[in-house]
Coordinates of C-alpha atoms and ligand atoms in Angstrom, one line a residue:
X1 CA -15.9 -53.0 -10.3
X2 CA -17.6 -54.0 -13.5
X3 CA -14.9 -56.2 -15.3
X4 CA -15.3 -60.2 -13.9
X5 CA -11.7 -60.4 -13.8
X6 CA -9.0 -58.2 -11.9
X7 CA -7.7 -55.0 -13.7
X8 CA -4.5 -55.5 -15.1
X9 CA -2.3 -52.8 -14.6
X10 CA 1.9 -52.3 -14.9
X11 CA 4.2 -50.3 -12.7
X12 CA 6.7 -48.0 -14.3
X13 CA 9.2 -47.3 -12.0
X14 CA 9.7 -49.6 -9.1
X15 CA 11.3 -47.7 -6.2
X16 CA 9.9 -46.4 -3.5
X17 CA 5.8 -45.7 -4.8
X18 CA 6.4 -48.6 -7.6
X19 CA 7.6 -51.1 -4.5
X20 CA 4.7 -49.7 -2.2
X21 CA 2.3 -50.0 -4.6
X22 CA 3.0 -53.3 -5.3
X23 CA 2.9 -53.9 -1.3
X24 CA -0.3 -51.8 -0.3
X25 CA -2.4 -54.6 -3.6
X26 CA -1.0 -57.5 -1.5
X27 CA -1.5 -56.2 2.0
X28 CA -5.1 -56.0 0.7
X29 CA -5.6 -59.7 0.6
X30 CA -7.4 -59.9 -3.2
X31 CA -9.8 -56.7 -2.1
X32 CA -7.9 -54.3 -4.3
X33 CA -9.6 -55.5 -7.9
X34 CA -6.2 -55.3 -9.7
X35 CA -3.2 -57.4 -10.2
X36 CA 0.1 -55.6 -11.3
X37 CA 1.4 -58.3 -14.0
X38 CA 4.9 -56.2 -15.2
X39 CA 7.4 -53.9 -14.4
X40 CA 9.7 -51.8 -15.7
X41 CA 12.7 -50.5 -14.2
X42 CA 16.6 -49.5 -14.8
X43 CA 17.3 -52.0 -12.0
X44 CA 18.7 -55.8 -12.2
X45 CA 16.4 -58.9 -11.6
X46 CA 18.4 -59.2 -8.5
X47 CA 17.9 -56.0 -7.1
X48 CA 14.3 -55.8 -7.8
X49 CA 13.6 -59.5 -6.3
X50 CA 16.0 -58.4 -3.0
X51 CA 14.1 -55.0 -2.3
X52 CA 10.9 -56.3 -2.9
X53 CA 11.4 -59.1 -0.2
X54 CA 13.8 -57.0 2.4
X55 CA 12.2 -53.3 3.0
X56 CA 14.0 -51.0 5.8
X57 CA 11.0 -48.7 6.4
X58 CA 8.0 -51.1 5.9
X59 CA 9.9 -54.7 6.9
X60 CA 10.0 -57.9 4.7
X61 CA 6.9 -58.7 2.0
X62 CA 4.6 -60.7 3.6
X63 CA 5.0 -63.1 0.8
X64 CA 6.9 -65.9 -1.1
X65 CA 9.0 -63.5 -3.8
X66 CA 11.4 -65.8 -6.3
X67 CA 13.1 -65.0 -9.9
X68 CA 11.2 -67.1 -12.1
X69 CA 12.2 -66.9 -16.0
X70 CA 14.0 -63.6 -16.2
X71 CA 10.0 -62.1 -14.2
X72 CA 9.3 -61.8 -10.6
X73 CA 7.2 -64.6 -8.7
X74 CA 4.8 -62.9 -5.7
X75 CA 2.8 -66.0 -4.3
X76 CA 3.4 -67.5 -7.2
X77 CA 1.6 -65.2 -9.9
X78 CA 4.4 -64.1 -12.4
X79 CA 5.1 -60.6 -13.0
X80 CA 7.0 -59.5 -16.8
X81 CA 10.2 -57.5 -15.6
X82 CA 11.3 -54.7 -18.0
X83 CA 14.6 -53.1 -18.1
X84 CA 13.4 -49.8 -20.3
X85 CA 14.8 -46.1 -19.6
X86 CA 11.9 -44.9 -22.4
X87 CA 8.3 -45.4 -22.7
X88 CA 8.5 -46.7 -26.2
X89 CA 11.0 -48.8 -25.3
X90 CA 8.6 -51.6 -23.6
X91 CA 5.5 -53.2 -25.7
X92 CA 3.0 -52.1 -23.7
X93 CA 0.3 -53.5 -25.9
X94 CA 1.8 -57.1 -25.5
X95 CA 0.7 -57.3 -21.8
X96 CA -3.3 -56.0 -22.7
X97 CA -2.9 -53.8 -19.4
X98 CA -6.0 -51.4 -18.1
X99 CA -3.7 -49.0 -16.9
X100 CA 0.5 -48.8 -16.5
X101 CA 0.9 -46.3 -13.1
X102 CA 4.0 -43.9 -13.4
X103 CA 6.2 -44.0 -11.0
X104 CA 9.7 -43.5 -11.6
X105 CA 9.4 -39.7 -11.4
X106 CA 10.6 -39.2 -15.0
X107 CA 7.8 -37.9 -16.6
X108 CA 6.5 -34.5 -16.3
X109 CA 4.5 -33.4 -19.7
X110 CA 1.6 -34.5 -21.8
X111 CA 4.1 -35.0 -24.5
X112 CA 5.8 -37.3 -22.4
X113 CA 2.3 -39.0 -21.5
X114 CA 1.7 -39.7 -24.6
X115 CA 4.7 -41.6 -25.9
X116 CA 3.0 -44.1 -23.1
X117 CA -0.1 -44.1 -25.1
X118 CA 1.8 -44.1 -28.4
X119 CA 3.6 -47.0 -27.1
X120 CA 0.5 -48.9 -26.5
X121 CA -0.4 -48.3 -22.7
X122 CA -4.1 -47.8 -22.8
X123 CA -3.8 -45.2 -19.7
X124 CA -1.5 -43.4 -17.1
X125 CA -2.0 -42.9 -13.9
X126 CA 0.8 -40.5 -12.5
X127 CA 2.5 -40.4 -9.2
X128 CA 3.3 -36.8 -9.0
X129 CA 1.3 -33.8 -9.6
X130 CA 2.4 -32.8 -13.6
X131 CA 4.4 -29.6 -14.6
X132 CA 0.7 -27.7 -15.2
X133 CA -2.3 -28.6 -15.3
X134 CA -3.0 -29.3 -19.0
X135 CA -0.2 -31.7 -18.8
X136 CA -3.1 -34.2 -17.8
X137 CA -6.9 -35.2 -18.3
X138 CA -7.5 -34.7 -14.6
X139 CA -5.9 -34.6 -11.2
X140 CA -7.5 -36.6 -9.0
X141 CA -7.5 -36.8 -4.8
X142 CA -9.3 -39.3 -3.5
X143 CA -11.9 -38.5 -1.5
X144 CA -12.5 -35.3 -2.9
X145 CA -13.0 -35.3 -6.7
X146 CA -12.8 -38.8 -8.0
X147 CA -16.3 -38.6 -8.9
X148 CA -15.4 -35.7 -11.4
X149 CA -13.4 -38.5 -13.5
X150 CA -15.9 -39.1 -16.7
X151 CA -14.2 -42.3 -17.5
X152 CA -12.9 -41.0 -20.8
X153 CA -9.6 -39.8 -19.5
X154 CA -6.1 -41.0 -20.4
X155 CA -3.7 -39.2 -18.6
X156 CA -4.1 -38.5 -14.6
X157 CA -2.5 -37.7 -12.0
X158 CA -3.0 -38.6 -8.7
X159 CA -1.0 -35.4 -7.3
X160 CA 1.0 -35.4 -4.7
X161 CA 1.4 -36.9 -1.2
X162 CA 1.2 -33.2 0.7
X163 CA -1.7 -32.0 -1.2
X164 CA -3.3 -35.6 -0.5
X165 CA -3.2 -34.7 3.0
X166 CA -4.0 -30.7 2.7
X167 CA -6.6 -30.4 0.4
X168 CA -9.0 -32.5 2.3
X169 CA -8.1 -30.8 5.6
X170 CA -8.5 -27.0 4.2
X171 CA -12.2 -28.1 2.4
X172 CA -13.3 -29.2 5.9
X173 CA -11.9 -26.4 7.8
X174 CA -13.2 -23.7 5.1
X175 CA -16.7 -25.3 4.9
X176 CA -16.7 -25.3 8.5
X177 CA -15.3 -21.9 9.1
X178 CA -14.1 -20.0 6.2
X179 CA -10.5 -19.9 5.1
X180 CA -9.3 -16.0 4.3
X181 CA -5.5 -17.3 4.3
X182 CA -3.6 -19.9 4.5
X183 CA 0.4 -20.6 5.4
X184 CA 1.6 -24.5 5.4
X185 CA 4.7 -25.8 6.1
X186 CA 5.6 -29.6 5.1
X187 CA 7.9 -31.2 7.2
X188 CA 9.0 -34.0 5.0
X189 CA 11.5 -37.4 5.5
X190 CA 14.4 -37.5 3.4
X191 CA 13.4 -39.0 -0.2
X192 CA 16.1 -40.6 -3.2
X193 CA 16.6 -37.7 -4.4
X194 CA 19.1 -36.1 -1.7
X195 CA 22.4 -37.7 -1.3
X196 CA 23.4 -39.6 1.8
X197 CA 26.9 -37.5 1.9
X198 CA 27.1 -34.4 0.1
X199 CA 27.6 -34.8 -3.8
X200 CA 26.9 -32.8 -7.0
X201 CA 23.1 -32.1 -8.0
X202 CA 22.7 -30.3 -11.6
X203 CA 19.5 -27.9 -10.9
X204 CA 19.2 -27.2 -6.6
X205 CA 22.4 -26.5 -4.7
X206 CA 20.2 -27.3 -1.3
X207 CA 20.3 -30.9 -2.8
X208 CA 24.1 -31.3 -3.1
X209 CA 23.7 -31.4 0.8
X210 CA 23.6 -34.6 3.2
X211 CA 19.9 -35.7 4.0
X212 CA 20.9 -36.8 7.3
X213 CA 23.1 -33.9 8.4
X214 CA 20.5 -30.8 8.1
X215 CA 17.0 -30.0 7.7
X216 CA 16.7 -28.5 4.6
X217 CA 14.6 -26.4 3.0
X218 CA 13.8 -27.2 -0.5
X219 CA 11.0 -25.8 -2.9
X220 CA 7.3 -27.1 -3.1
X221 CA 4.6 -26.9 -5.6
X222 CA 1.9 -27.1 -2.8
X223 CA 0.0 -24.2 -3.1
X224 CA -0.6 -24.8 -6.6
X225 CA -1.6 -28.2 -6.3
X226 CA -4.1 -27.3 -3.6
X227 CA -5.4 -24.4 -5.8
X228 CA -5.7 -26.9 -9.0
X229 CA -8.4 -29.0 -6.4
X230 CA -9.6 -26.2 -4.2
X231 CA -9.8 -23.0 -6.5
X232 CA -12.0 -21.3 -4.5
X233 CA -9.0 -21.0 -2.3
X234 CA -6.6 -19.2 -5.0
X235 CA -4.2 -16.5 -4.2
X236 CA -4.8 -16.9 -0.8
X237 CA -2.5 -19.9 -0.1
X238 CA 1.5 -19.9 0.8
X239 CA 3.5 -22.7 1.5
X240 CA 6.9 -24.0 2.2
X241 CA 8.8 -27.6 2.6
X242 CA 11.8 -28.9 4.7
X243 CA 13.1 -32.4 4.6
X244 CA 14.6 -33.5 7.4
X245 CA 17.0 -37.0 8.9
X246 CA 13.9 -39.5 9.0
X247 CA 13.1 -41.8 6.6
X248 CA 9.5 -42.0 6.4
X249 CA 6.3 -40.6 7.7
X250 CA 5.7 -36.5 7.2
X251 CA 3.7 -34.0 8.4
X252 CA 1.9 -30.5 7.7
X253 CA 1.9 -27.6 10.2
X254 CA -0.9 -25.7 8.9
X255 CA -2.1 -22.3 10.2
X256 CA -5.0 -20.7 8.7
X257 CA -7.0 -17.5 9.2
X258 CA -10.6 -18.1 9.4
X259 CA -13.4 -16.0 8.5
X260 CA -15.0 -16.1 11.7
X261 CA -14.0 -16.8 15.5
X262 CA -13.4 -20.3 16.9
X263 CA -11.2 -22.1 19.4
X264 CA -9.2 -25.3 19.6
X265 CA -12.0 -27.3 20.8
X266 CA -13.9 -26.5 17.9
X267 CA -11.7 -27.0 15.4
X268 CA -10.8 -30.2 17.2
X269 CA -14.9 -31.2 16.9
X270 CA -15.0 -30.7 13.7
X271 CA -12.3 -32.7 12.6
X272 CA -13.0 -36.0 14.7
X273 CA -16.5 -36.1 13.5
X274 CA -15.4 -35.9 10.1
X275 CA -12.6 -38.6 10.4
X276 CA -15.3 -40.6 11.7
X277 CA -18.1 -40.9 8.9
X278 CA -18.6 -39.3 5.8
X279 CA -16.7 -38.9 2.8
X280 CA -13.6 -39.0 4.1
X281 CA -13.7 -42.0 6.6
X282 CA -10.7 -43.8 6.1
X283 CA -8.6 -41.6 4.3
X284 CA -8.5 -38.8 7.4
X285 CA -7.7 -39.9 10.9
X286 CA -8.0 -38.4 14.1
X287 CA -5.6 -39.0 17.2
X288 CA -5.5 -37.2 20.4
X289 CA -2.8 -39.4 22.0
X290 CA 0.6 -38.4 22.6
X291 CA 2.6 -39.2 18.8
X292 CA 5.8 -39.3 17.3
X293 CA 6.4 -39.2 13.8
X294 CA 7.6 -43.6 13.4
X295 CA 4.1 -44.1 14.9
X296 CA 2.5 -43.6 11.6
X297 CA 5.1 -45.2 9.6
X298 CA 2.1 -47.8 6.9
X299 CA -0.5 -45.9 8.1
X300 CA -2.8 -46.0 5.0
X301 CA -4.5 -42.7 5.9
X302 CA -4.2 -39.7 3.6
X303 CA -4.2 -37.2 6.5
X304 CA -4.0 -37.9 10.6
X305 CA -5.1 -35.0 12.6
X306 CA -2.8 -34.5 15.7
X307 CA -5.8 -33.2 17.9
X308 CA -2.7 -32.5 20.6
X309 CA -1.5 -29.6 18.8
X310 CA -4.7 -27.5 17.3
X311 CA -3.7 -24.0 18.3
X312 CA -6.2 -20.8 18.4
X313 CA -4.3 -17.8 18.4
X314 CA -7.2 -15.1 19.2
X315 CA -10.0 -16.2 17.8
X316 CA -9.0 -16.6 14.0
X317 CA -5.6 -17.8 13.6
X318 CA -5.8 -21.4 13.3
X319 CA -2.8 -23.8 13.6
X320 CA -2.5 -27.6 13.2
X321 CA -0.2 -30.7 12.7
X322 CA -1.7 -33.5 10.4
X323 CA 0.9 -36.4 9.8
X324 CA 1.1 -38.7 6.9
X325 CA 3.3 -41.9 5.7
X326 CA 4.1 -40.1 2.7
X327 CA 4.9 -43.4 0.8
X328 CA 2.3 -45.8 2.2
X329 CA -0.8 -43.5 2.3
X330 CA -0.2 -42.5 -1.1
X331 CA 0.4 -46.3 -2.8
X332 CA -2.9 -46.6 -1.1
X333 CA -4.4 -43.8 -2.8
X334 CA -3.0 -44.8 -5.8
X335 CA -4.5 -48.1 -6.3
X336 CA -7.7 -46.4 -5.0
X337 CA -7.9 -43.9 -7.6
X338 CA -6.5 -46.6 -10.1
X339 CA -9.9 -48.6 -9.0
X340 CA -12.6 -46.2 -9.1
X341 CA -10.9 -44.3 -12.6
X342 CA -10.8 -48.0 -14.4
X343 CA -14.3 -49.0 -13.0
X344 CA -15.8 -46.5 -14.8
X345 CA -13.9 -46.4 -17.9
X346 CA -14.0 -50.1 -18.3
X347 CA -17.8 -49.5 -17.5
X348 CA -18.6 -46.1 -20.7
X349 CA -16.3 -48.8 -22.9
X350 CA -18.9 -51.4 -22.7
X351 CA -21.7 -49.3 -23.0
X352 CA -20.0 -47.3 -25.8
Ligands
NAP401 N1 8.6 -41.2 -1.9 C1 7.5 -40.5 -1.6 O1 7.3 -40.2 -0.4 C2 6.6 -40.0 -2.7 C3 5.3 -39.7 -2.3 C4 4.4 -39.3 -3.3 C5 4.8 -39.1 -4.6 N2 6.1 -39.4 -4.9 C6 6.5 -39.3 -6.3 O2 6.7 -40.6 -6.9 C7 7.7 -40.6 -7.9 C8 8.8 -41.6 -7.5 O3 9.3 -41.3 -6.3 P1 10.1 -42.4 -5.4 O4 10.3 -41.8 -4.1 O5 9.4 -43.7 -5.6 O6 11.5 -42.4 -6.2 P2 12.6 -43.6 -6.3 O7 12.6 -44.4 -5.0 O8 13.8 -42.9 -6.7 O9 12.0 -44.5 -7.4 C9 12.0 -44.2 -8.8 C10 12.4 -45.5 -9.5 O10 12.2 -45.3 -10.9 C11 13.4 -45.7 -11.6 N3 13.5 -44.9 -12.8 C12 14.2 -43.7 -13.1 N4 14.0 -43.4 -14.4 C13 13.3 -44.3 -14.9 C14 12.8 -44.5 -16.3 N5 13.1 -43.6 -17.2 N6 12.1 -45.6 -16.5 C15 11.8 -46.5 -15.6 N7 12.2 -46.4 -14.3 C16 13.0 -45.3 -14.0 C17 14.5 -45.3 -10.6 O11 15.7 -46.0 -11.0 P3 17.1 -45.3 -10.6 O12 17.1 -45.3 -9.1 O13 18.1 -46.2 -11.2 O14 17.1 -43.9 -11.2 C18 13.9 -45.8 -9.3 O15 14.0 -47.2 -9.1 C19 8.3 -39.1 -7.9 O16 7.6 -38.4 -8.9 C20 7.9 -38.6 -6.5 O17 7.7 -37.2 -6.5 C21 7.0 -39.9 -4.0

């Protein structure tokens, strides 16, 4: 970090990313070089004070959280609380932020980026992969190509919690053994955007249905956002998504055909040395114990290998089960992409 003070950054959106977000910065004690000092939501005061302190997935902030002056108090450091539907709607200048982080979902375009920089936010870091890839300056998974960022940037995305936990699976696996295809399955938790009981949705009739009556299947950009990081690897992936009645932590059944024979052990080697230095230490894990999916609920990690089910069906068809918390691993790659991509562009602005 090159600033001597904290980056200050803003939260659009506080639900379930904005709220984790908020979380993952505390749970790291004062080692995550940023303070979040607003937010802007549709929701009450009341609301956003009550969710912050009493979460059903991740239990209650470890904290002292208070309505102070119309803001939020967190441990006593006051927050600005916004009540905006549009960018242009809050004065973003006002709060001299380093970055406001996107995450209501709303905002899919560069055009729409850009009424965030028109509206004085001096960068956006967003929570979702954007409609195509010229919608942003770069998108970013940590751990992979962060150190592409130049610094300059204003618009990124930090993609999507699935390809946070694929793409840095399928560059081990096709370093290590060559990838000819590739067929992935998410197995996702339920998410806001499914009714509890069935009820109308305006675009996908598979969302008018109960989240906790069915697995559903329900349509995925994965493939492209893996072949946005890993082009190399274009044309040759598929994929496919179900949510199903849990409420957090997901998982990827992968299977791949390699470009040369291996077995399950191998595989298996492979991943557990990489999950244990390197590049990706601490963002993949590796477990060979007996797991269900609530065992990983706040697990920080992008991807966890389940060593238990690696599968070698003759001696190239590959097939594994990595599990992520799809909300807490990817607040926490949030704030680390937020960190490195404001280190350096605070560091070319002083040099500039
Ligand atoms: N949940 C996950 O596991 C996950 C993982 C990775 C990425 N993401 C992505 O992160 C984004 C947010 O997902 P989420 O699960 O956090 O959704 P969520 O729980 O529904 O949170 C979104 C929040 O933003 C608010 N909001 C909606 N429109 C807004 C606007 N125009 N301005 C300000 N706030 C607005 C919503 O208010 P209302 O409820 O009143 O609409 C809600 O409080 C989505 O793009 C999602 O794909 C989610």
């Amino acid at each position: 970090m090159s600033l001597s003070r904290p980056y200050r950054v803003a939260l659009n959106g506080y639900g379930r990313i904005g709220r984790c977000v908020l979380r993952a910065l505390h749970e790291r004690r004062g080692r995550g070089g940023l303070e979040v000092v607003a937010l802007n939501d549709l929701a009450d005061l009341a609301s956003l004070e009550y969710l912050t302190r009493f979460d059903s997935t991740h239990g209650r902030f470890p904290g002292q959280v208070h309505q102070v002056d119309g803001g939020l108090s967190i441990d006593g450091r006051c927050l600005t609380v916004m009540r905006s539907a549009t960018p242009e709607g809050v004065d973003w200048a006002s709060l001299e932020l380093d970055l406001v982080m996107e995450c209501s979902g709303a905002w899919h375009t560069r055009a729409d980026g850009e009424r965030f920089l028109a509206a004085g936010a001096p960068r956006v870091l967003f929570s979702q992969p954007m409609a195509s890839e010229s919608d942003v300056d770069a998108t970013v998974v940590y751990g992979i190509n962060q150190h592409h960022l130049s610094g300059s940037e204003r618009l990124v995305s930090n993609a999507s919690c699935t390809t946070n936990c694929a793409v840095p699976l399928l560059r081990l696996l096709d370093a290590a053994f060559g990838i000819e295809y590739a067929s992935i399955t998410t197995i996702h938790s339920a998410m806001n955007d499914q009714p509890v009981i069935d009820a109308y949705h305006h675009e996908d009739l598979r969302r008018t249905r109960s989240a906790f009556q069915s697995v559903i299947p329900v349509s995925t950009g994965l493939a492209r956002g893996i072949e946005r990081l890993l082009p190399e690897l274009a044309g040759r992936i598929q994929a496919k998504a179900v949510r199903v009645p849990t409420v957090n932590v997901s998982c990827l059944d992968i299977t791949l055909q390699t470009a040369r024979d291996t077995d399950a052990r191998e595989v298996n080697r492979v991943l557990c040395e990489a999950a244990a230095g390197g590049p990706l230490q601490g963002l993949l894990a590796y477990t060979e114990l007996p797991h269900a999916s609530c065992d990983f609920n706040h697990d920080p990690h992008s991807a966890i290998v389940d060593a238990s089910q690696t599968r070698v069906s003759g001696p190239r068809l590959v097939n594994l089960l990595a599990w992520f918390d799809n909300e807490w691993g990817f607040a926490n790659r949030m704030l680390d992409v937020a960190n490195h991509f404001l280190g350096i562009a605070t560091t070319k602005n002083e040099h500039a």
